[in-house]
Amino acid sequence: MTTLADLRKNYSRGALDVTDVDPNPVRQFQTWFAQALDAKLPEPNAMTLATVDSQGRPSARIVLIKGADERGFVFFTNYDSRKGRELAVNPAASLLFHWIELERQVRIEGRVEKTSDEESDVYYASRPLGSRIGAWASDQSQPLENREALEAREREMTAKYGDAPPRPPHWGGYRLVPDTVEFWQGRPSRLHDRIVYTRDDASNPWRIARLAP
């Protein structure tokens, strides 16, 4: 019988060195993300978002990245959700991409800010109608009596807004502005390659270093 302690995999698909990476971590991320897309991985845009509440208690969940450029990494959610409430009191977070088929991880840390109303409006309008209605129907992270109550709320919002719901004031985007980005490439014998970018201020250049696995 296989036990949890017996489960292991030897990584051997690739290597990563300081000399291999782009001087800018966003461009390096875009390169790796394009490779994940080319490899047709299931939901390569899925990432773990970790936040911390006012008591220092962490929580994590999977969300979808919706933008990555020099300004930062963007996702959208209900501002009144648990993650939204935690970001309101502690606007720092971390993101984790795990592309196991490529034996890669990307870890991103930094401060979080809301996107502009205009940016949130544009993305909201691009969503399927059901998702736009769902943003009105769900009081995300709040107790719910049963599934029927949620579906009744969905019908109510559909009747109210039809096929043109406006963006809810409690729903929109966040942008994580990175100060630390780490690229992890699995290697044999757990001697993985870890390349980290850090900077103290957006006006400073990125520093690149190798970390021990």
Coordinates of C-alpha atoms in Angstrom, one line a residue:
M1 CA 0.0 0.0 0.0
T2 CA 1.4 3.4 -1.0
T3 CA 1.5 5.9 1.8
L4 CA 1.6 9.7 1.6
A5 CA 5.3 9.6 2.6
D6 CA 6.0 7.3 -0.4
L7 CA 4.6 9.7 -3.0
R8 CA 7.4 11.5 -4.8
K9 CA 8.5 12.5 -8.3
N10 CA 11.9 13.2 -9.7
Y11 CA 11.9 16.4 -11.8
S12 CA 14.0 16.4 -15.0
R13 CA 12.2 18.4 -17.7
G14 CA 14.4 21.6 -17.7
A15 CA 16.9 23.9 -16.0
L16 CA 17.1 27.6 -15.2
D17 CA 20.0 29.9 -14.5
V18 CA 20.5 33.6 -13.9
T19 CA 21.9 33.9 -17.4
D20 CA 18.8 32.4 -18.9
V21 CA 16.2 34.8 -17.6
D22 CA 15.0 38.2 -18.8
P23 CA 16.2 41.2 -16.8
N24 CA 12.5 42.0 -16.1
P25 CA 10.4 39.5 -14.2
V26 CA 7.1 40.5 -15.9
R27 CA 8.6 39.7 -19.3
Q28 CA 10.0 36.5 -17.9
F29 CA 6.6 35.6 -16.6
Q30 CA 5.0 36.4 -20.0
T31 CA 7.5 34.0 -21.6
W32 CA 6.7 31.2 -19.2
F33 CA 3.0 31.8 -19.5
A34 CA 3.1 31.7 -23.3
Q35 CA 5.0 28.4 -22.9
A36 CA 2.2 27.1 -20.6
L37 CA -0.4 28.1 -23.2
D38 CA 1.6 26.4 -26.0
A39 CA 1.8 23.2 -23.9
K40 CA -2.1 23.4 -23.6
L41 CA -2.0 23.0 -19.9
P42 CA -5.4 22.9 -18.1
E43 CA -6.2 26.4 -16.9
P44 CA -2.7 27.9 -16.9
N45 CA -4.2 31.2 -15.8
A46 CA -5.3 29.6 -12.4
M47 CA -3.2 30.9 -9.5
T48 CA -3.3 30.6 -5.7
L49 CA -4.0 34.0 -4.0
A50 CA -2.9 34.2 -0.4
T51 CA -4.1 37.1 1.9
V52 CA -3.8 37.8 5.6
D53 CA -6.4 39.2 8.0
S54 CA -5.9 41.8 10.7
Q55 CA -4.9 39.0 13.2
G56 CA -2.2 37.7 11.0
R57 CA -4.2 34.6 10.0
P58 CA -3.6 33.6 6.3
S59 CA -6.1 32.2 3.8
A60 CA -5.6 31.0 0.3
R61 CA -7.8 30.2 -2.7
I62 CA -7.6 29.7 -6.5
V63 CA -8.5 32.7 -8.7
L64 CA -7.8 33.5 -12.3
I65 CA -5.3 36.0 -13.6
K66 CA -6.8 38.5 -16.0
G67 CA -3.8 40.8 -16.8
A68 CA 0.0 40.9 -16.4
D69 CA 2.0 43.9 -17.5
E70 CA 4.5 46.4 -16.1
R71 CA 1.9 47.7 -13.7
G72 CA 1.3 44.3 -12.0
F73 CA -0.9 41.2 -12.0
V74 CA -4.7 41.7 -12.2
F75 CA -7.6 39.6 -10.9
F76 CA -11.3 40.4 -10.3
T77 CA -13.6 39.6 -7.4
N78 CA -16.3 40.7 -5.0
Y79 CA -14.8 43.5 -2.7
D80 CA -16.9 42.2 0.2
S81 CA -15.6 38.6 -0.1
R82 CA -13.2 37.3 2.5
K83 CA -10.2 38.1 0.3
G84 CA -11.6 41.6 -0.3
R85 CA -12.1 42.3 3.4
E86 CA -8.6 41.0 4.2
L87 CA -7.0 43.2 1.5
A88 CA -8.9 46.2 2.9
V89 CA -7.1 45.8 6.2
N90 CA -3.8 44.4 4.9
P91 CA -3.2 45.3 1.3
A92 CA -0.3 42.8 0.7
A93 CA -0.7 39.4 -0.9
S94 CA 1.1 36.6 -2.7
L95 CA 0.3 34.7 -5.9
L96 CA 1.4 31.2 -6.9
F97 CA 1.3 29.6 -10.3
H98 CA 2.0 25.8 -10.4
W99 CA 2.4 24.4 -13.8
I100 CA 3.2 20.8 -12.7
E101 CA 3.3 19.5 -16.3
L102 CA 6.3 21.8 -17.0
E103 CA 7.7 21.2 -13.4
R104 CA 7.5 25.0 -12.8
Q105 CA 6.2 27.4 -10.2
V106 CA 6.1 31.2 -10.1
R107 CA 5.7 33.0 -6.8
I108 CA 4.8 36.7 -6.7
E109 CA 4.6 39.0 -3.7
G110 CA 3.7 42.6 -3.3
R111 CA 1.2 45.3 -2.4
V112 CA -2.3 45.2 -3.8
E113 CA -4.4 48.1 -5.1
K114 CA -7.8 48.3 -6.7
T115 CA -7.9 48.8 -10.5
S116 CA -9.6 51.9 -11.8
D117 CA -13.4 51.9 -12.2
E118 CA -12.9 52.1 -16.0
E119 CA -10.7 49.0 -16.1
S120 CA -13.2 47.1 -13.9
D121 CA -16.1 48.2 -16.2
V122 CA -14.4 47.0 -19.3
Y123 CA -13.6 43.6 -17.9
Y124 CA -17.1 43.2 -16.4
A125 CA -18.7 44.0 -19.7
S126 CA -16.6 41.3 -21.4
R127 CA -17.9 38.5 -19.1
P128 CA -20.7 36.1 -20.1
L129 CA -24.1 37.3 -19.1
G130 CA -24.5 34.5 -16.5
S131 CA -21.3 35.6 -14.7
R132 CA -22.4 39.3 -14.7
I133 CA -25.7 38.3 -13.1
G134 CA -23.9 36.0 -10.7
A135 CA -21.9 39.0 -9.4
W136 CA -25.2 40.5 -8.3
A137 CA -26.7 37.3 -7.1
S138 CA -23.9 36.1 -4.8
D139 CA -23.0 37.7 -1.5
Q140 CA -19.6 36.0 -1.7
S141 CA -18.2 34.5 1.5
Q142 CA -21.4 35.2 3.4
P143 CA -23.5 32.3 5.0
L144 CA -26.1 31.0 2.6
E145 CA -29.3 29.1 3.7
N146 CA -29.3 26.7 0.8
R147 CA -28.7 26.4 -2.9
E148 CA -32.4 27.3 -3.7
A149 CA -31.9 30.7 -2.0
L150 CA -28.9 31.4 -4.3
E151 CA -30.9 30.3 -7.4
A152 CA -33.9 32.4 -6.4
R153 CA -31.5 35.4 -6.1
E154 CA -30.2 34.7 -9.5
R155 CA -33.7 34.7 -11.0
E156 CA -34.5 38.0 -9.1
M157 CA -31.4 39.7 -10.6
T158 CA -32.1 38.4 -14.0
A159 CA -35.6 39.7 -13.9
K160 CA -34.3 43.1 -12.6
Y161 CA -31.5 43.6 -15.1
G162 CA -32.3 41.4 -18.1
D163 CA -29.3 41.2 -20.5
A164 CA -27.7 44.5 -19.5
P165 CA -26.7 44.4 -15.8
P166 CA -24.4 47.2 -14.7
R167 CA -21.2 46.4 -12.8
P168 CA -22.0 46.0 -9.1
P169 CA -20.3 48.6 -6.9
H170 CA -19.0 45.8 -4.7
W171 CA -17.3 44.0 -7.6
G172 CA -14.1 44.9 -9.5
G173 CA -10.4 44.4 -10.0
Y174 CA -7.3 44.3 -7.9
R175 CA -3.7 44.7 -9.1
L176 CA -0.8 43.1 -7.2
V177 CA 2.2 45.4 -7.7
P178 CA 5.2 43.0 -7.3
D179 CA 8.4 43.6 -5.3
T180 CA 9.4 39.9 -5.3
V181 CA 9.0 37.4 -8.1
E182 CA 10.5 33.9 -7.9
F183 CA 10.8 31.4 -10.8
W184 CA 11.2 27.7 -9.8
Q185 CA 12.2 24.9 -12.1
G186 CA 12.2 21.4 -10.8
R187 CA 15.5 19.5 -11.0
P188 CA 16.6 16.0 -10.0
S189 CA 17.3 15.0 -6.4
R190 CA 15.3 18.0 -5.1
L191 CA 18.2 20.3 -6.2
H192 CA 15.7 22.7 -7.9
D193 CA 16.6 25.9 -9.7
R194 CA 15.2 29.0 -8.0
I195 CA 15.8 32.5 -9.5
V196 CA 14.4 35.4 -7.5
Y197 CA 13.9 39.1 -8.5
T198 CA 13.6 41.7 -5.8
R199 CA 13.4 45.5 -5.5
D200 CA 12.6 47.9 -2.8
D201 CA 11.0 50.6 -4.9
A202 CA 9.4 50.8 -8.3
S203 CA 12.1 53.4 -9.3
N204 CA 14.9 50.9 -8.6
P205 CA 16.1 48.2 -11.0
W206 CA 15.3 44.6 -10.3
R207 CA 18.0 42.6 -8.5
I208 CA 18.4 38.9 -9.6
A209 CA 19.8 36.1 -7.5
R210 CA 19.8 32.3 -7.2
L211 CA 18.3 30.8 -4.1
A212 CA 19.2 27.4 -2.5
P213 CA 16.5 24.8 -3.2

